Amino acid sequence: MPINKESIAITLSIAAVTIASYGAFFTTAPSTSHLQSQNMHDSRSSNEIDRSNTSVSNNPLLKDLQTQVTALKLELTNLKLSNIGPNENVSSPDIKELVLAVIEEKEQKEIEELRDKNPLYGFYADLPEDYDLRIKSDPAFTKSVNEELRSKILSTHYTDLERLGALSQLQMNMFILNKSQMPEYDYETVGSILDLATVSNDEKFKIQAIEITTQAPVSDYRLVERFSTILKQDNNDYVRTLASQGLINQYYQAKGTKNGDIQQVAEQILSLYQNTSDEKVKSLLHEMVGDEVMLEELRKHSQG
């Protein structure tokens, strides 16, 4: 198969970038033991994704070089395909290999873009293709995954983002199974993420954490107390809005359970609404419970 000057130039470019990557890696990359300790955190990730998550993602130069290599490989493969003449005798395996190479490169690029766009949901890229079906059809697999996620959420050996991602995946599993409760998803898991959020200096992480926890399908009066504190004390108006939504979510969940918390929840919401001197708190709760029908319902439940 003839290769023109353009393809030779691209091949040389790949070699040059690869050599540069080789030198940059051994001058700036973290130690092998550090990479291995990070890679142990995700047993389902492939070795390629692990390397991307550690050495490359933590080094802007390497990440830029890897992007260039990927683009050049794609361009070279496409060029090879375009150089196949109509009368050339090219075997099917050769064509198949070239096409698969293009597909593989594109899939890897999509995975990297997903992780870059929102690292919290990067775990989607590591899930097997039949994940939904296995969660629905294999109780042993589901139990093992959920217990592993719970352990990860509660462990201090993972980053805040990894622990929040585990809670998000656990919540996703619940929705896949169309369940309103799961033993692995309880106050302890939600509370641990709230603990991370309240002390975090990363405003983006805090918002994501509270967004997920305020919608948690867990009915527990301790969450009412946590959301009340956030509503009264946080400096971010959006976070306070989320906290008010969390309070109302707890109210509706308490109505559907038999844990006896409905009276306490109703009392707390009414007390905040009627007695606060904070106009922001008053305004947020008024949007949630300000109409007379809702207020009457809360009064009724608060009286037992």
PDB file of N, CA, C and O in Angstrom, residues 7-79:
ATOM      1  N   SER A   7       1.913  11.107   4.976  1.00  0.00           N
ATOM      2  CA  SER A   7       1.852  10.063   6.004  1.00  0.00           C
ATOM      3  C   SER A   7       3.199   9.855   6.661  1.00  0.00           C
ATOM      4  O   SER A   7       3.301   9.579   7.858  1.00  0.00           O
ATOM      5  N   ILE A   8       4.298   9.969   5.864  1.00  0.00           N
ATOM      6  CA  ILE A   8       5.637   9.836   6.443  1.00  0.00           C
ATOM      7  C   ILE A   8       5.891  10.959   7.437  1.00  0.00           C
ATOM      8  O   ILE A   8       6.416  10.754   8.536  1.00  0.00           O
ATOM      9  N   ALA A   9       5.460  12.172   7.061  1.00  0.00           N
ATOM     10  CA  ALA A   9       5.657  13.329   7.955  1.00  0.00           C
ATOM     11  C   ALA A   9       4.904  13.147   9.251  1.00  0.00           C
ATOM     12  O   ALA A   9       5.395  13.460  10.335  1.00  0.00           O
ATOM     13  N   ILE A  10       3.676  12.646   9.120  1.00  0.00           N
ATOM     14  CA  ILE A  10       2.856  12.441  10.329  1.00  0.00           C
ATOM     15  C   ILE A  10       3.491  11.389  11.221  1.00  0.00           C
ATOM     16  O   ILE A  10       3.542  11.509  12.447  1.00  0.00           O
ATOM     17  N   THR A  11       4.001  10.300  10.591  1.00  0.00           N
ATOM     18  CA  THR A  11       4.668   9.245  11.357  1.00  0.00           C
ATOM     19  C   THR A  11       5.858   9.798  12.116  1.00  0.00           C
ATOM     20  O   THR A  11       6.083   9.498  13.294  1.00  0.00           O
ATOM     21  N   LEU A  12       6.656  10.635  11.440  1.00  0.00           N
ATOM     22  CA  LEU A  12       7.801  11.253  12.109  1.00  0.00           C
ATOM     23  C   LEU A  12       7.354  12.161  13.239  1.00  0.00           C
ATOM     24  O   LEU A  12       8.004  12.253  14.280  1.00  0.00           O
ATOM     25  N   SER A  13       6.204  12.849  13.027  1.00  0.00           N
ATOM     26  CA  SER A  13       5.680  13.726  14.084  1.00  0.00           C
ATOM     27  C   SER A  13       5.317  12.918  15.310  1.00  0.00           C
ATOM     28  O   SER A  13       5.570  13.314  16.450  1.00  0.00           O
ATOM     29  N   ILE A  14       4.692  11.769  15.062  1.00  0.00           N
ATOM     30  CA  ILE A  14       4.319  10.907  16.192  1.00  0.00           C
ATOM     31  C   ILE A  14       5.569  10.481  16.964  1.00  0.00           C
ATOM     32  O   ILE A  14       5.623  10.489  18.195  1.00  0.00           O
ATOM     33  N   ALA A  15       6.604  10.082  16.215  1.00  0.00           N
ATOM     34  CA  ALA A  15       7.844   9.651  16.856  1.00  0.00           C
ATOM     35  C   ALA A  15       8.442  10.768  17.693  1.00  0.00           C
ATOM     36  O   ALA A  15       8.888  10.560  18.819  1.00  0.00           O
ATOM     37  N   ALA A  16       8.416  11.989  17.129  1.00  0.00           N
ATOM     38  CA  ALA A  16       8.996  13.128  17.848  1.00  0.00           C
ATOM     39  C   ALA A  16       8.237  13.427  19.120  1.00  0.00           C
ATOM     40  O   ALA A  16       8.815  13.642  20.179  1.00  0.00           O
ATOM     41  N   VAL A  17       6.899  13.435  19.004  1.00  0.00           N
ATOM     42  CA  VAL A  17       6.074  13.727  20.192  1.00  0.00           C
ATOM     43  C   VAL A  17       6.240  12.635  21.238  1.00  0.00           C
ATOM     44  O   VAL A  17       6.298  12.886  22.438  1.00  0.00           O
ATOM     45  N   THR A  18       6.337  11.370  20.766  1.00  0.00           N
ATOM     46  CA  THR A  18       6.499  10.251  21.702  1.00  0.00           C
ATOM     47  C   THR A  18       7.810  10.360  22.454  1.00  0.00           C
ATOM     48  O   THR A  18       7.891  10.130  23.664  1.00  0.00           O
ATOM     49  N   ILE A  19       8.888  10.725  21.739  1.00  0.00           N
ATOM     50  CA  ILE A  19      10.182  10.899  22.398  1.00  0.00           C
ATOM     51  C   ILE A  19      10.100  12.014  23.435  1.00  0.00           C
ATOM     52  O   ILE A  19      10.608  11.901  24.544  1.00  0.00           O
ATOM     53  N   ALA A  20       9.416  13.115  23.042  1.00  0.00           N
ATOM     54  CA  ALA A  20       9.257  14.232  23.997  1.00  0.00           C
ATOM     55  C   ALA A  20       8.475  13.779  25.209  1.00  0.00           C
ATOM     56  O   ALA A  20       8.776  14.153  26.337  1.00  0.00           O
ATOM     57  N   SER A  21       7.432  12.976  24.985  1.00  0.00           N
ATOM     58  CA  SER A  21       6.616  12.468  26.098  1.00  0.00           C
ATOM     59  C   SER A  21       7.463  11.617  27.015  1.00  0.00           C
ATOM     60  O   SER A  21       7.361  11.669  28.238  1.00  0.00           O
ATOM     61  N   TYR A  22       8.352  10.772  26.391  1.00  0.00           N
ATOM     62  CA  TYR A  22       9.216   9.881  27.165  1.00  0.00           C
ATOM     63  C   TYR A  22      10.102  10.689  28.097  1.00  0.00           C
ATOM     64  O   TYR A  22      10.208  10.399  29.294  1.00  0.00           O
ATOM     65  N   GLY A  23      10.700  11.741  27.564  1.00  0.00           N
ATOM     66  CA  GLY A  23      11.579  12.559  28.384  1.00  0.00           C
ATOM     67  C   GLY A  23      10.834  13.302  29.459  1.00  0.00           C
ATOM     68  O   GLY A  23      11.259  13.378  30.607  1.00  0.00           O
ATOM     69  N   ALA A  24       9.644  13.851  29.108  1.00  0.00           N
ATOM     70  CA  ALA A  24       8.865  14.611  30.090  1.00  0.00           C
ATOM     71  C   ALA A  24       8.383  13.722  31.206  1.00  0.00           C
ATOM     72  O   ALA A  24       8.331  14.109  32.364  1.00  0.00           O
ATOM     73  N   PHE A  25       8.032  12.489  30.859  1.00  0.00           N
ATOM     74  CA  PHE A  25       7.499  11.565  31.883  1.00  0.00           C
ATOM     75  C   PHE A  25       8.536  11.287  32.951  1.00  0.00           C
ATOM     76  O   PHE A  25       8.274  11.350  34.141  1.00  0.00           O
ATOM     77  N   PHE A  26       9.768  10.983  32.528  1.00  0.00           N
ATOM     78  CA  PHE A  26      10.782  10.599  33.496  1.00  0.00           C
ATOM     79  C   PHE A  26      11.386  11.781  34.232  1.00  0.00           C
ATOM     80  O   PHE A  26      12.165  11.608  35.162  1.00  0.00           O
ATOM     81  N   THR A  27      11.016  13.013  33.846  1.00  0.00           N
ATOM     82  CA  THR A  27      11.503  14.179  34.578  1.00  0.00           C
ATOM     83  C   THR A  27      10.453  14.772  35.482  1.00  0.00           C
ATOM     84  O   THR A  27      10.770  15.470  36.430  1.00  0.00           O
ATOM     85  N   THR A  28       9.170  14.516  35.189  1.00  0.00           N
ATOM     86  CA  THR A  28       8.122  15.189  35.966  1.00  0.00           C
ATOM     87  C   THR A  28       7.106  14.261  36.575  1.00  0.00           C
ATOM     88  O   THR A  28       6.341  14.668  37.420  1.00  0.00           O
ATOM     89  N   ALA A  29       7.035  12.999  36.142  1.00  0.00           N
ATOM     90  CA  ALA A  29       5.973  12.115  36.624  1.00  0.00           C
ATOM     91  C   ALA A  29       6.194  11.736  38.067  1.00  0.00           C
ATOM     92  O   ALA A  29       7.315  11.681  38.557  1.00  0.00           O
ATOM     93  N   PRO A  30       5.099  11.419  38.815  1.00  0.00           N
ATOM     94  CA  PRO A  30       5.212  10.986  40.204  1.00  0.00           C
ATOM     95  C   PRO A  30       5.925   9.655  40.272  1.00  0.00           C
ATOM     96  O   PRO A  30       6.096   8.945  39.289  1.00  0.00           O
ATOM     97  N   SER A  31       6.326   9.251  41.514  1.00  0.00           N
ATOM     98  CA  SER A  31       7.021   7.985  41.709  1.00  0.00           C
ATOM     99  C   SER A  31       6.124   6.808  41.424  1.00  0.00           C
ATOM    100  O   SER A  31       4.908   6.900  41.512  1.00  0.00           O
ATOM    101  N   THR A  32       6.767   5.637  41.102  1.00  0.00           N
ATOM    102  CA  THR A  32       5.993   4.438  40.769  1.00  0.00           C
ATOM    103  C   THR A  32       5.137   4.003  41.945  1.00  0.00           C
ATOM    104  O   THR A  32       3.982   3.628  41.795  1.00  0.00           O
ATOM    105  N   SER A  33       5.692   4.073  43.157  1.00  0.00           N
ATOM    106  CA  SER A  33       4.913   3.627  44.316  1.00  0.00           C
ATOM    107  C   SER A  33       3.705   4.506  44.530  1.00  0.00           C
ATOM    108  O   SER A  33       2.636   4.030  44.927  1.00  0.00           O
ATOM    109  N   HIS A  34       3.857   5.817  44.264  1.00  0.00           N
ATOM    110  CA  HIS A  34       2.707   6.714  44.422  1.00  0.00           C
ATOM    111  C   HIS A  34       1.624   6.393  43.412  1.00  0.00           C
ATOM    112  O   HIS A  34       0.444   6.380  43.727  1.00  0.00           O
ATOM    113  N   LEU A  35       2.046   6.121  42.150  1.00  0.00           N
ATOM    114  CA  LEU A  35       1.061   5.777  41.113  1.00  0.00           C
ATOM    115  C   LEU A  35       0.336   4.493  41.473  1.00  0.00           C
ATOM    116  O   LEU A  35      -0.872   4.383  41.314  1.00  0.00           O
ATOM    117  N   GLN A  36       1.104   3.489  41.986  1.00  0.00           N
ATOM    118  CA  GLN A  36       0.463   2.219  42.321  1.00  0.00           C
ATOM    119  C   GLN A  36      -0.553   2.373  43.431  1.00  0.00           C
ATOM    120  O   GLN A  36      -1.613   1.771  43.396  1.00  0.00           O
ATOM    121  N   SER A  37      -0.261   3.213  44.430  1.00  0.00           N
ATOM    122  CA  SER A  37      -1.211   3.400  45.525  1.00  0.00           C
ATOM    123  C   SER A  37      -2.479   4.078  45.053  1.00  0.00           C
ATOM    124  O   SER A  37      -3.561   3.801  45.540  1.00  0.00           O
ATOM    125  N   GLN A  38      -2.348   5.002  44.060  1.00  0.00           N
ATOM    126  CA  GLN A  38      -3.545   5.642  43.520  1.00  0.00           C
ATOM    127  C   GLN A  38      -4.347   4.673  42.675  1.00  0.00           C
ATOM    128  O   GLN A  38      -5.558   4.649  42.713  1.00  0.00           O
ATOM    129  N   ASN A  39      -3.634   3.847  41.881  1.00  0.00           N
ATOM    130  CA  ASN A  39      -4.342   2.947  40.955  1.00  0.00           C
ATOM    131  C   ASN A  39      -5.151   1.891  41.677  1.00  0.00           C
ATOM    132  O   ASN A  39      -6.113   1.355  41.128  1.00  0.00           O
ATOM    133  N   MET A  40      -4.779   1.543  42.925  1.00  0.00           N
ATOM    134  CA  MET A  40      -5.504   0.518  43.676  1.00  0.00           C
ATOM    135  C   MET A  40      -6.900   0.954  44.053  1.00  0.00           C
ATOM    136  O   MET A  40      -7.730   0.146  44.454  1.00  0.00           O
ATOM    137  N   HIS A  41      -7.201   2.239  43.908  1.00  0.00           N
ATOM    138  CA  HIS A  41      -8.505   2.746  44.338  1.00  0.00           C
ATOM    139  C   HIS A  41      -9.640   2.341  43.425  1.00  0.00           C
ATOM    140  O   HIS A  41     -10.786   2.477  43.784  1.00  0.00           O
ATOM    141  N   ASP A  42      -9.352   1.914  42.203  1.00  0.00           N
ATOM    142  CA  ASP A  42     -10.443   1.584  41.268  1.00  0.00           C
ATOM    143  C   ASP A  42     -10.144   0.277  40.570  1.00  0.00           C
ATOM    144  O   ASP A  42      -9.421   0.236  39.593  1.00  0.00           O
ATOM    145  N   SER A  43     -10.676  -0.828  41.094  1.00  0.00           N
ATOM    146  CA  SER A  43     -10.369  -2.157  40.582  1.00  0.00           C
ATOM    147  C   SER A  43     -10.961  -2.399  39.221  1.00  0.00           C
ATOM    148  O   SER A  43     -10.525  -3.279  38.499  1.00  0.00           O
ATOM    149  N   ARG A  44     -11.972  -1.652  38.806  1.00  0.00           N
ATOM    150  CA  ARG A  44     -12.610  -1.883  37.530  1.00  0.00           C
ATOM    151  C   ARG A  44     -11.946  -1.123  36.403  1.00  0.00           C
ATOM    152  O   ARG A  44     -12.247  -1.332  35.249  1.00  0.00           O
ATOM    153  N   SER A  45     -11.054  -0.147  36.732  1.00  0.00           N
ATOM    154  CA  SER A  45     -10.426   0.647  35.664  1.00  0.00           C
ATOM    155  C   SER A  45      -9.368  -0.183  34.963  1.00  0.00           C
ATOM    156  O   SER A  45      -8.696  -0.999  35.571  1.00  0.00           O
ATOM    157  N   SER A  46      -9.202   0.019  33.681  1.00  0.00           N
ATOM    158  CA  SER A  46      -8.145  -0.643  32.921  1.00  0.00           C
ATOM    159  C   SER A  46      -6.829   0.036  33.210  1.00  0.00           C
ATOM    160  O   SER A  46      -6.784   1.151  33.722  1.00  0.00           O
ATOM    161  N   ASN A  47      -5.712  -0.656  32.876  1.00  0.00           N
ATOM    162  CA  ASN A  47      -4.394  -0.066  33.122  1.00  0.00           C
ATOM    163  C   ASN A  47      -4.212   1.232  32.359  1.00  0.00           C
ATOM    164  O   ASN A  47      -3.578   2.163  32.823  1.00  0.00           O
ATOM    165  N   GLU A  48      -4.797   1.300  31.155  1.00  0.00           N
ATOM    166  CA  GLU A  48      -4.648   2.510  30.354  1.00  0.00           C
ATOM    167  C   GLU A  48      -5.312   3.685  31.028  1.00  0.00           C
ATOM    168  O   GLU A  48      -4.758   4.788  31.078  1.00  0.00           O
ATOM    169  N   ILE A  49      -6.537   3.500  31.548  1.00  0.00           N
ATOM    170  CA  ILE A  49      -7.273   4.579  32.215  1.00  0.00           C
ATOM    171  C   ILE A  49      -6.565   4.971  33.507  1.00  0.00           C
ATOM    172  O   ILE A  49      -6.490   6.133  33.869  1.00  0.00           O
ATOM    173  N   ASP A  50      -5.988   3.972  34.225  1.00  0.00           N
ATOM    174  CA  ASP A  50      -5.281   4.270  35.463  1.00  0.00           C
ATOM    175  C   ASP A  50      -4.112   5.196  35.197  1.00  0.00           C
ATOM    176  O   ASP A  50      -3.851   6.130  35.937  1.00  0.00           O
ATOM    177  N   ARG A  51      -3.337   4.878  34.140  1.00  0.00           N
ATOM    178  CA  ARG A  51      -2.192   5.734  33.840  1.00  0.00           C
ATOM    179  C   ARG A  51      -2.633   7.132  33.474  1.00  0.00           C
ATOM    180  O   ARG A  51      -1.999   8.113  33.814  1.00  0.00           O
ATOM    181  N   SER A  52      -3.774   7.230  32.748  1.00  0.00           N
ATOM    182  CA  SER A  52      -4.298   8.547  32.373  1.00  0.00           C
ATOM    183  C   SER A  52      -4.706   9.328  33.599  1.00  0.00           C
ATOM    184  O   SER A  52      -4.511  10.529  33.686  1.00  0.00           O
ATOM    185  N   ASN A  53      -5.266   8.631  34.586  1.00  0.00           N
ATOM    186  CA  ASN A  53      -5.767   9.307  35.785  1.00  0.00           C
ATOM    187  C   ASN A  53      -4.643   9.784  36.694  1.00  0.00           C
ATOM    188  O   ASN A  53      -4.825  10.701  37.469  1.00  0.00           O
ATOM    189  N   THR A  54      -3.460   9.110  36.624  1.00  0.00           N
ATOM    190  CA  THR A  54      -2.389   9.455  37.557  1.00  0.00           C
ATOM    191  C   THR A  54      -1.366  10.351  36.916  1.00  0.00           C
ATOM    192  O   THR A  54      -1.398  11.567  37.054  1.00  0.00           O
ATOM    193  N   SER A  55      -0.441   9.752  36.133  1.00  0.00           N
ATOM    194  CA  SER A  55       0.678  10.534  35.622  1.00  0.00           C
ATOM    195  C   SER A  55       0.255  11.595  34.636  1.00  0.00           C
ATOM    196  O   SER A  55       0.732  12.714  34.667  1.00  0.00           O
ATOM    197  N   VAL A  56      -0.653  11.259  33.704  1.00  0.00           N
ATOM    198  CA  VAL A  56      -0.998  12.206  32.643  1.00  0.00           C
ATOM    199  C   VAL A  56      -1.895  13.305  33.141  1.00  0.00           C
ATOM    200  O   VAL A  56      -1.662  14.485  32.906  1.00  0.00           O
ATOM    201  N   SER A  57      -2.978  12.946  33.853  1.00  0.00           N
ATOM    202  CA  SER A  57      -3.942  13.961  34.283  1.00  0.00           C
ATOM    203  C   SER A  57      -3.337  14.930  35.270  1.00  0.00           C
ATOM    204  O   SER A  57      -3.802  16.053  35.396  1.00  0.00           O
ATOM    205  N   ASN A  58      -2.267  14.503  35.985  1.00  0.00           N
ATOM    206  CA  ASN A  58      -1.641  15.387  36.957  1.00  0.00           C
ATOM    207  C   ASN A  58      -0.513  16.209  36.345  1.00  0.00           C
ATOM    208  O   ASN A  58       0.118  16.989  37.027  1.00  0.00           O
ATOM    209  N   ASN A  59      -0.239  16.012  35.060  1.00  0.00           N
ATOM    210  CA  ASN A  59       0.846  16.734  34.413  1.00  0.00           C
ATOM    211  C   ASN A  59       0.319  17.371  33.136  1.00  0.00           C
ATOM    212  O   ASN A  59       0.081  16.682  32.148  1.00  0.00           O
ATOM    213  N   PRO A  60       0.096  18.674  33.126  1.00  0.00           N
ATOM    214  CA  PRO A  60      -0.477  19.347  31.948  1.00  0.00           C
ATOM    215  C   PRO A  60       0.343  19.122  30.690  1.00  0.00           C
ATOM    216  O   PRO A  60      -0.208  18.974  29.601  1.00  0.00           O
ATOM    217  N   LEU A  61       1.694  19.084  30.805  1.00  0.00           N
ATOM    218  CA  LEU A  61       2.539  18.893  29.636  1.00  0.00           C
ATOM    219  C   LEU A  61       2.299  17.517  29.019  1.00  0.00           C
ATOM    220  O   LEU A  61       2.102  17.371  27.816  1.00  0.00           O
ATOM    221  N   LEU A  62       2.299  16.480  29.876  1.00  0.00           N
ATOM    222  CA  LEU A  62       2.072  15.125  29.371  1.00  0.00           C
ATOM    223  C   LEU A  62       0.690  14.982  28.770  1.00  0.00           C
ATOM    224  O   LEU A  62       0.494  14.315  27.757  1.00  0.00           O
ATOM    225  N   LYS A  63      -0.289  15.615  29.404  1.00  0.00           N
ATOM    226  CA  LYS A  63      -1.659  15.521  28.903  1.00  0.00           C
ATOM    227  C   LYS A  63      -1.763  16.157  27.519  1.00  0.00           C
ATOM    228  O   LYS A  63      -2.413  15.621  26.611  1.00  0.00           O
ATOM    229  N   ASP A  64      -1.087  17.292  27.333  1.00  0.00           N
ATOM    230  CA  ASP A  64      -1.104  17.958  26.032  1.00  0.00           C
ATOM    231  C   ASP A  64      -0.405  17.109  24.980  1.00  0.00           C
ATOM    232  O   ASP A  64      -0.868  16.975  23.852  1.00  0.00           O
ATOM    233  N   LEU A  65       0.713  16.498  25.359  1.00  0.00           N
ATOM    234  CA  LEU A  65       1.434  15.645  24.425  1.00  0.00           C
ATOM    235  C   LEU A  65       0.620  14.418  24.054  1.00  0.00           C
ATOM    236  O   LEU A  65       0.603  13.986  22.900  1.00  0.00           O
ATOM    237  N   GLN A  66      -0.066  13.836  25.047  1.00  0.00           N
ATOM    238  CA  GLN A  66      -0.894  12.664  24.761  1.00  0.00           C
ATOM    239  C   GLN A  66      -2.015  13.020  23.780  1.00  0.00           C
ATOM    240  O   GLN A  66      -2.346  12.248  22.889  1.00  0.00           O
ATOM    241  N   THR A  67      -2.596  14.194  23.963  1.00  0.00           N
ATOM    242  CA  THR A  67      -3.650  14.646  23.045  1.00  0.00           C
ATOM    243  C   THR A  67      -3.111  14.771  21.621  1.00  0.00           C
ATOM    244  O   THR A  67      -3.764  14.382  20.653  1.00  0.00           O
ATOM    245  N   GLN A  68      -1.880  15.314  21.499  1.00  0.00           N
ATOM    246  CA  GLN A  68      -1.277  15.451  20.177  1.00  0.00           C
ATOM    247  C   GLN A  68      -1.011  14.094  19.539  1.00  0.00           C
ATOM    248  O   GLN A  68      -1.250  13.884  18.355  1.00  0.00           O
ATOM    249  N   VAL A  69      -0.518  13.146  20.350  1.00  0.00           N
ATOM    250  CA  VAL A  69      -0.247  11.808  19.829  1.00  0.00           C
ATOM    251  C   VAL A  69      -1.530  11.153  19.341  1.00  0.00           C
ATOM    252  O   VAL A  69      -1.587  10.551  18.267  1.00  0.00           O
ATOM    253  N   THR A  70      -2.590  11.267  20.139  1.00  0.00           N
ATOM    254  CA  THR A  70      -3.875  10.678  19.754  1.00  0.00           C
ATOM    255  C   THR A  70      -4.376  11.262  18.442  1.00  0.00           C
ATOM    256  O   THR A  70      -4.824  10.544  17.554  1.00  0.00           O
ATOM    257  N   ALA A  71      -4.293  12.588  18.323  1.00  0.00           N
ATOM    258  CA  ALA A  71      -4.753  13.241  17.099  1.00  0.00           C
ATOM    259  C   ALA A  71      -3.929  12.808  15.889  1.00  0.00           C
ATOM    260  O   ALA A  71      -4.464  12.552  14.810  1.00  0.00           O
ATOM    261  N   LEU A  72      -2.612  12.698  16.068  1.00  0.00           N
ATOM    262  CA  LEU A  72      -1.754  12.288  14.969  1.00  0.00           C
ATOM    263  C   LEU A  72      -2.005  10.843  14.557  1.00  0.00           C
ATOM    264  O   LEU A  72      -1.999  10.497  13.376  1.00  0.00           O
ATOM    265  N   LYS A  73      -2.247   9.976  15.546  1.00  0.00           N
ATOM    266  CA  LYS A  73      -2.554   8.580  15.228  1.00  0.00           C
ATOM    267  C   LYS A  73      -3.835   8.471  14.416  1.00  0.00           C
ATOM    268  O   LYS A  73      -3.921   7.716  13.444  1.00  0.00           O
ATOM    269  N   LEU A  74      -4.829   9.228  14.832  1.00  0.00           N
ATOM    270  CA  LEU A  74      -6.098   9.210  14.103  1.00  0.00           C
ATOM    271  C   LEU A  74      -5.907   9.718  12.671  1.00  0.00           C
ATOM    272  O   LEU A  74      -6.445   9.149  11.713  1.00  0.00           O
ATOM    273  N   GLU A  75      -5.143  10.783  12.558  1.00  0.00           N
ATOM    274  CA  GLU A  75      -4.926  11.365  11.230  1.00  0.00           C
ATOM    275  C   GLU A  75      -4.161  10.395  10.341  1.00  0.00           C
ATOM    276  O   GLU A  75      -4.465  10.233   9.155  1.00  0.00           O
ATOM    277  N   LEU A  76      -3.151   9.731  10.904  1.00  0.00           N
ATOM    278  CA  LEU A  76      -2.370   8.773  10.125  1.00  0.00           C
ATOM    279  C   LEU A  76      -3.228   7.589   9.684  1.00  0.00           C
ATOM    280  O   LEU A  76      -3.160   7.141   8.543  1.00  0.00           O
ATOM    281  N   THR A  77      -4.051   7.078  10.573  1.00  0.00           N
ATOM    282  CA  THR A  77      -4.913   5.945  10.232  1.00  0.00           C
ATOM    283  C   THR A  77      -5.898   6.322   9.140  1.00  0.00           C
ATOM    284  O   THR A  77      -6.124   5.569   8.189  1.00  0.00           O
ATOM    285  N   ASN A  78      -6.504   7.500   9.282  1.00  0.00           N
ATOM    286  CA  ASN A  78      -7.436   7.955   8.254  1.00  0.00           C
ATOM    287  C   ASN A  78      -6.731   8.153   6.917  1.00  0.00           C
ATOM    288  O   ASN A  78      -7.285   7.885   5.846  1.00  0.00           O
ATOM    289  N   LEU A  79      -5.474   8.626   6.979  1.00  0.00           N
ATOM    290  CA  LEU A  79      -4.706   8.837   5.761  1.00  0.00           C
ATOM    291  C   LEU A  79      -4.399   7.504   5.081  1.00  0.00           C
ATOM    292  O   LEU A  79      -4.474   7.376   3.859  1.00  0.00           O
TER     293      LEU A  79
END
